[in-house]
Amino acid sequence: MKSGVIVYLVGGADVPPGLDVAARCRELGLAADRVEVVGGGEGFYDVQEAWHFLLTQGFGRIQLLVAKPTEGELTPVHPPVRLYG
């Protein structure tokens, strides 16, 4: 079963330059085959859109990470939430 993570950046922020979001998710203990970002200028516009995309691509487990970008890092605001699977 493929697993995916949706990273929601609070306040419509952008991913800090040079940050590997997938690697940061692995550091936080979120192993995923695919990581999608919901933020200001990149990725999807809202969580539902990213969730629908992952579902239609055959992902059987989807988690949501709400994070705040700070100085080249992503800081989780809350613990990850399982959305599906």
mmCIF file with all atom_site columns, C-alpha atoms in Angstrom:
data_model
loop_
_atom_site.group_PDB
_atom_site.id
_atom_site.type_symbol
_atom_site.label_atom_id
_atom_site.label_alt_id
_atom_site.label_comp_id
_atom_site.label_asym_id
_atom_site.label_entity_id
_atom_site.label_seq_id
_atom_site.pdbx_PDB_ins_code
_atom_site.Cartn_x
_atom_site.Cartn_y
_atom_site.Cartn_z
_atom_site.occupancy
_atom_site.B_iso_or_equiv
_atom_site.pdbx_formal_charge
_atom_site.auth_seq_id
_atom_site.auth_comp_id
_atom_site.auth_asym_id
_atom_site.auth_atom_id
_atom_site.pdbx_PDB_model_num
ATOM 1  C CA . MET A 1 1  ? 0.000  0.000  0.000  1.00 0.00 ? 1  MET A CA 1
ATOM 2  C CA . LYS A 1 2  ? 1.415  3.384  -0.991 1.00 0.00 ? 2  LYS A CA 1
ATOM 3  C CA . SER A 1 3  ? 1.477  6.126  1.638  1.00 0.00 ? 3  SER A CA 1
ATOM 4  C CA . GLY A 1 4  ? 1.380  9.862  1.174  1.00 0.00 ? 4  GLY A CA 1
ATOM 5  C CA . VAL A 1 5  ? 1.811  12.957 3.312  1.00 0.00 ? 5  VAL A CA 1
ATOM 6  C CA . ILE A 1 6  ? 0.167  16.318 2.805  1.00 0.00 ? 6  ILE A CA 1
ATOM 7  C CA . VAL A 1 7  ? 2.173  19.163 4.325  1.00 0.00 ? 7  VAL A CA 1
ATOM 8  C CA . TYR A 1 8  ? -0.037 22.191 5.013  1.00 0.00 ? 8  TYR A CA 1
ATOM 9  C CA . LEU A 1 9  ? 1.978  25.378 5.496  1.00 0.00 ? 9  LEU A CA 1
ATOM 10 C CA . VAL A 1 10 ? 0.176  27.742 7.873  1.00 0.00 ? 10 VAL A CA 1
ATOM 11 C CA . GLY A 1 11 ? -0.594 31.241 6.714  1.00 0.00 ? 11 GLY A CA 1
ATOM 12 C CA . GLY A 1 12 ? -0.184 30.376 3.038  1.00 0.00 ? 12 GLY A CA 1
ATOM 13 C CA . ALA A 1 13 ? 3.594  30.467 3.415  1.00 0.00 ? 13 ALA A CA 1
ATOM 14 C CA . ASP A 1 14 ? 6.065  29.131 0.878  1.00 0.00 ? 14 ASP A CA 1
ATOM 15 C CA . VAL A 1 15 ? 8.591  26.350 1.360  1.00 0.00 ? 15 VAL A CA 1
ATOM 16 C CA . PRO A 1 16 ? 11.922 27.875 2.435  1.00 0.00 ? 16 PRO A CA 1
ATOM 17 C CA . PRO A 1 17 ? 14.487 27.827 -0.391 1.00 0.00 ? 17 PRO A CA 1
ATOM 18 C CA . GLY A 1 18 ? 16.665 24.726 -0.415 1.00 0.00 ? 18 GLY A CA 1
ATOM 19 C CA . LEU A 1 19 ? 14.453 22.739 1.966  1.00 0.00 ? 19 LEU A CA 1
ATOM 20 C CA . ASP A 1 20 ? 13.758 19.123 1.003  1.00 0.00 ? 20 ASP A CA 1
ATOM 21 C CA . VAL A 1 21 ? 10.223 18.637 2.329  1.00 0.00 ? 21 VAL A CA 1
ATOM 22 C CA . ALA A 1 22 ? 10.261 14.851 1.853  1.00 0.00 ? 22 ALA A CA 1
ATOM 23 C CA . ALA A 1 23 ? 13.528 14.528 3.796  1.00 0.00 ? 23 ALA A CA 1
ATOM 24 C CA . ARG A 1 24 ? 12.148 16.709 6.599  1.00 0.00 ? 24 ARG A CA 1
ATOM 25 C CA . CYS A 1 25 ? 9.051  14.489 6.794  1.00 0.00 ? 25 CYS A CA 1
ATOM 26 C CA . ARG A 1 26 ? 11.282 11.411 7.130  1.00 0.00 ? 26 ARG A CA 1
ATOM 27 C CA . GLU A 1 27 ? 13.184 13.161 9.962  1.00 0.00 ? 27 GLU A CA 1
ATOM 28 C CA . LEU A 1 28 ? 9.838  13.656 11.715 1.00 0.00 ? 28 LEU A CA 1
ATOM 29 C CA . GLY A 1 29 ? 9.052  9.948  11.378 1.00 0.00 ? 29 GLY A CA 1
ATOM 30 C CA . LEU A 1 30 ? 6.635  10.215 8.449  1.00 0.00 ? 30 LEU A CA 1
ATOM 31 C CA . ALA A 1 31 ? 7.704  7.671  5.865  1.00 0.00 ? 31 ALA A CA 1
ATOM 32 C CA . ALA A 1 32 ? 5.872  8.379  2.620  1.00 0.00 ? 32 ALA A CA 1
ATOM 33 C CA . ASP A 1 33 ? 6.069  7.384  -0.998 1.00 0.00 ? 33 ASP A CA 1
ATOM 34 C CA . ARG A 1 34 ? 4.925  10.866 -2.004 1.00 0.00 ? 34 ARG A CA 1
ATOM 35 C CA . VAL A 1 35 ? 4.752  14.257 -0.268 1.00 0.00 ? 35 VAL A CA 1
ATOM 36 C CA . GLU A 1 36 ? 2.429  17.018 -1.460 1.00 0.00 ? 36 GLU A CA 1
ATOM 37 C CA . VAL A 1 37 ? 2.586  20.618 -0.246 1.00 0.00 ? 37 VAL A CA 1
ATOM 38 C CA . VAL A 1 38 ? -0.339 22.965 0.347  1.00 0.00 ? 38 VAL A CA 1
ATOM 39 C CA . GLY A 1 39 ? 1.032  26.485 0.533  1.00 0.00 ? 39 GLY A CA 1
ATOM 40 C CA . GLY A 1 40 ? 1.168  29.944 -0.925 1.00 0.00 ? 40 GLY A CA 1
ATOM 41 C CA . GLY A 1 41 ? 2.953  29.678 -4.217 1.00 0.00 ? 41 GLY A CA 1
ATOM 42 C CA . GLU A 1 42 ? 3.511  25.954 -4.622 1.00 0.00 ? 42 GLU A CA 1
ATOM 43 C CA . GLY A 1 43 ? 1.702  22.682 -4.641 1.00 0.00 ? 43 GLY A CA 1
ATOM 44 C CA . PHE A 1 44 ? -2.028 22.612 -4.094 1.00 0.00 ? 44 PHE A CA 1
ATOM 45 C CA . TYR A 1 45 ? -4.411 25.359 -2.981 1.00 0.00 ? 45 TYR A CA 1
ATOM 46 C CA . ASP A 1 46 ? -6.129 23.373 -0.244 1.00 0.00 ? 46 ASP A CA 1
ATOM 47 C CA . VAL A 1 47 ? -5.913 20.092 1.650  1.00 0.00 ? 47 VAL A CA 1
ATOM 48 C CA . GLN A 1 48 ? -8.974 18.601 -0.049 1.00 0.00 ? 48 GLN A CA 1
ATOM 49 C CA . GLU A 1 49 ? -7.413 19.061 -3.478 1.00 0.00 ? 49 GLU A CA 1
ATOM 50 C CA . ALA A 1 50 ? -4.171 17.343 -2.427 1.00 0.00 ? 50 ALA A CA 1
ATOM 51 C CA . TRP A 1 51 ? -6.136 14.576 -0.679 1.00 0.00 ? 51 TRP A CA 1
ATOM 52 C CA . HIS A 1 52 ? -8.229 13.932 -3.795 1.00 0.00 ? 52 HIS A CA 1
ATOM 53 C CA . PHE A 1 53 ? -5.082 13.831 -5.935 1.00 0.00 ? 53 PHE A CA 1
ATOM 54 C CA . LEU A 1 54 ? -3.428 11.224 -3.703 1.00 0.00 ? 54 LEU A CA 1
ATOM 55 C CA . LEU A 1 55 ? -6.595 9.107  -3.565 1.00 0.00 ? 55 LEU A CA 1
ATOM 56 C CA . THR A 1 56 ? -6.934 9.084  -7.346 1.00 0.00 ? 56 THR A CA 1
ATOM 57 C CA . GLN A 1 57 ? -3.278 8.056  -7.647 1.00 0.00 ? 57 GLN A CA 1
ATOM 58 C CA . GLY A 1 58 ? -3.929 4.938  -5.541 1.00 0.00 ? 58 GLY A CA 1
ATOM 59 C CA . PHE A 1 59 ? -2.513 5.948  -2.166 1.00 0.00 ? 59 PHE A CA 1
ATOM 60 C CA . GLY A 1 60 ? -4.031 3.820  0.596  1.00 0.00 ? 60 GLY A CA 1
ATOM 61 C CA . ARG A 1 61 ? -2.704 5.765  3.587  1.00 0.00 ? 61 ARG A CA 1
ATOM 62 C CA . ILE A 1 62 ? -2.646 9.565  3.751  1.00 0.00 ? 62 ILE A CA 1
ATOM 63 C CA . GLN A 1 63 ? -1.410 11.710 6.630  1.00 0.00 ? 63 GLN A CA 1
ATOM 64 C CA . LEU A 1 64 ? -1.595 15.462 7.197  1.00 0.00 ? 64 LEU A CA 1
ATOM 65 C CA . LEU A 1 65 ? 1.216  17.504 8.732  1.00 0.00 ? 65 LEU A CA 1
ATOM 66 C CA . VAL A 1 66 ? 0.451  21.108 9.650  1.00 0.00 ? 66 VAL A CA 1
ATOM 67 C CA . ALA A 1 67 ? 3.743  22.992 9.793  1.00 0.00 ? 67 ALA A CA 1
ATOM 68 C CA . LYS A 1 68 ? 5.213  26.454 10.009 1.00 0.00 ? 68 LYS A CA 1
ATOM 69 C CA . PRO A 1 69 ? 8.254  27.270 7.884  1.00 0.00 ? 69 PRO A CA 1
ATOM 70 C CA . THR A 1 70 ? 11.011 28.834 9.983  1.00 0.00 ? 70 THR A CA 1
ATOM 71 C CA . GLU A 1 71 ? 14.547 29.691 8.839  1.00 0.00 ? 71 GLU A CA 1
ATOM 72 C CA . GLY A 1 72 ? 15.043 26.822 6.409  1.00 0.00 ? 72 GLY A CA 1
ATOM 73 C CA . GLU A 1 73 ? 13.056 24.324 8.498  1.00 0.00 ? 73 GLU A CA 1
ATOM 74 C CA . LEU A 1 74 ? 9.526  23.051 8.890  1.00 0.00 ? 74 LEU A CA 1
ATOM 75 C CA . THR A 1 75 ? 8.280  23.099 12.463 1.00 0.00 ? 75 THR A CA 1
ATOM 76 C CA . PRO A 1 76 ? 5.177  20.972 13.155 1.00 0.00 ? 76 PRO A CA 1
ATOM 77 C CA . VAL A 1 77 ? 2.321  22.925 14.717 1.00 0.00 ? 77 VAL A CA 1
ATOM 78 C CA . HIS A 1 78 ? 0.431  19.776 15.771 1.00 0.00 ? 78 HIS A CA 1
ATOM 79 C CA . PRO A 1 79 ? 1.180  16.047 15.659 1.00 0.00 ? 79 PRO A CA 1
ATOM 80 C CA . PRO A 1 80 ? 0.456  14.459 12.262 1.00 0.00 ? 80 PRO A CA 1
ATOM 81 C CA . VAL A 1 81 ? -3.124 13.373 11.608 1.00 0.00 ? 81 VAL A CA 1
ATOM 82 C CA . ARG A 1 82 ? -4.195 10.297 9.652  1.00 0.00 ? 82 ARG A CA 1
ATOM 83 C CA . LEU A 1 83 ? -6.723 11.362 7.028  1.00 0.00 ? 83 LEU A CA 1
ATOM 84 C CA . TYR A 1 84 ? -7.228 8.043  5.280  1.00 0.00 ? 84 TYR A CA 1
ATOM 85 C CA . GLY A 1 85 ? -6.228 4.403  5.582  1.00 0.00 ? 85 GLY A CA 1
#
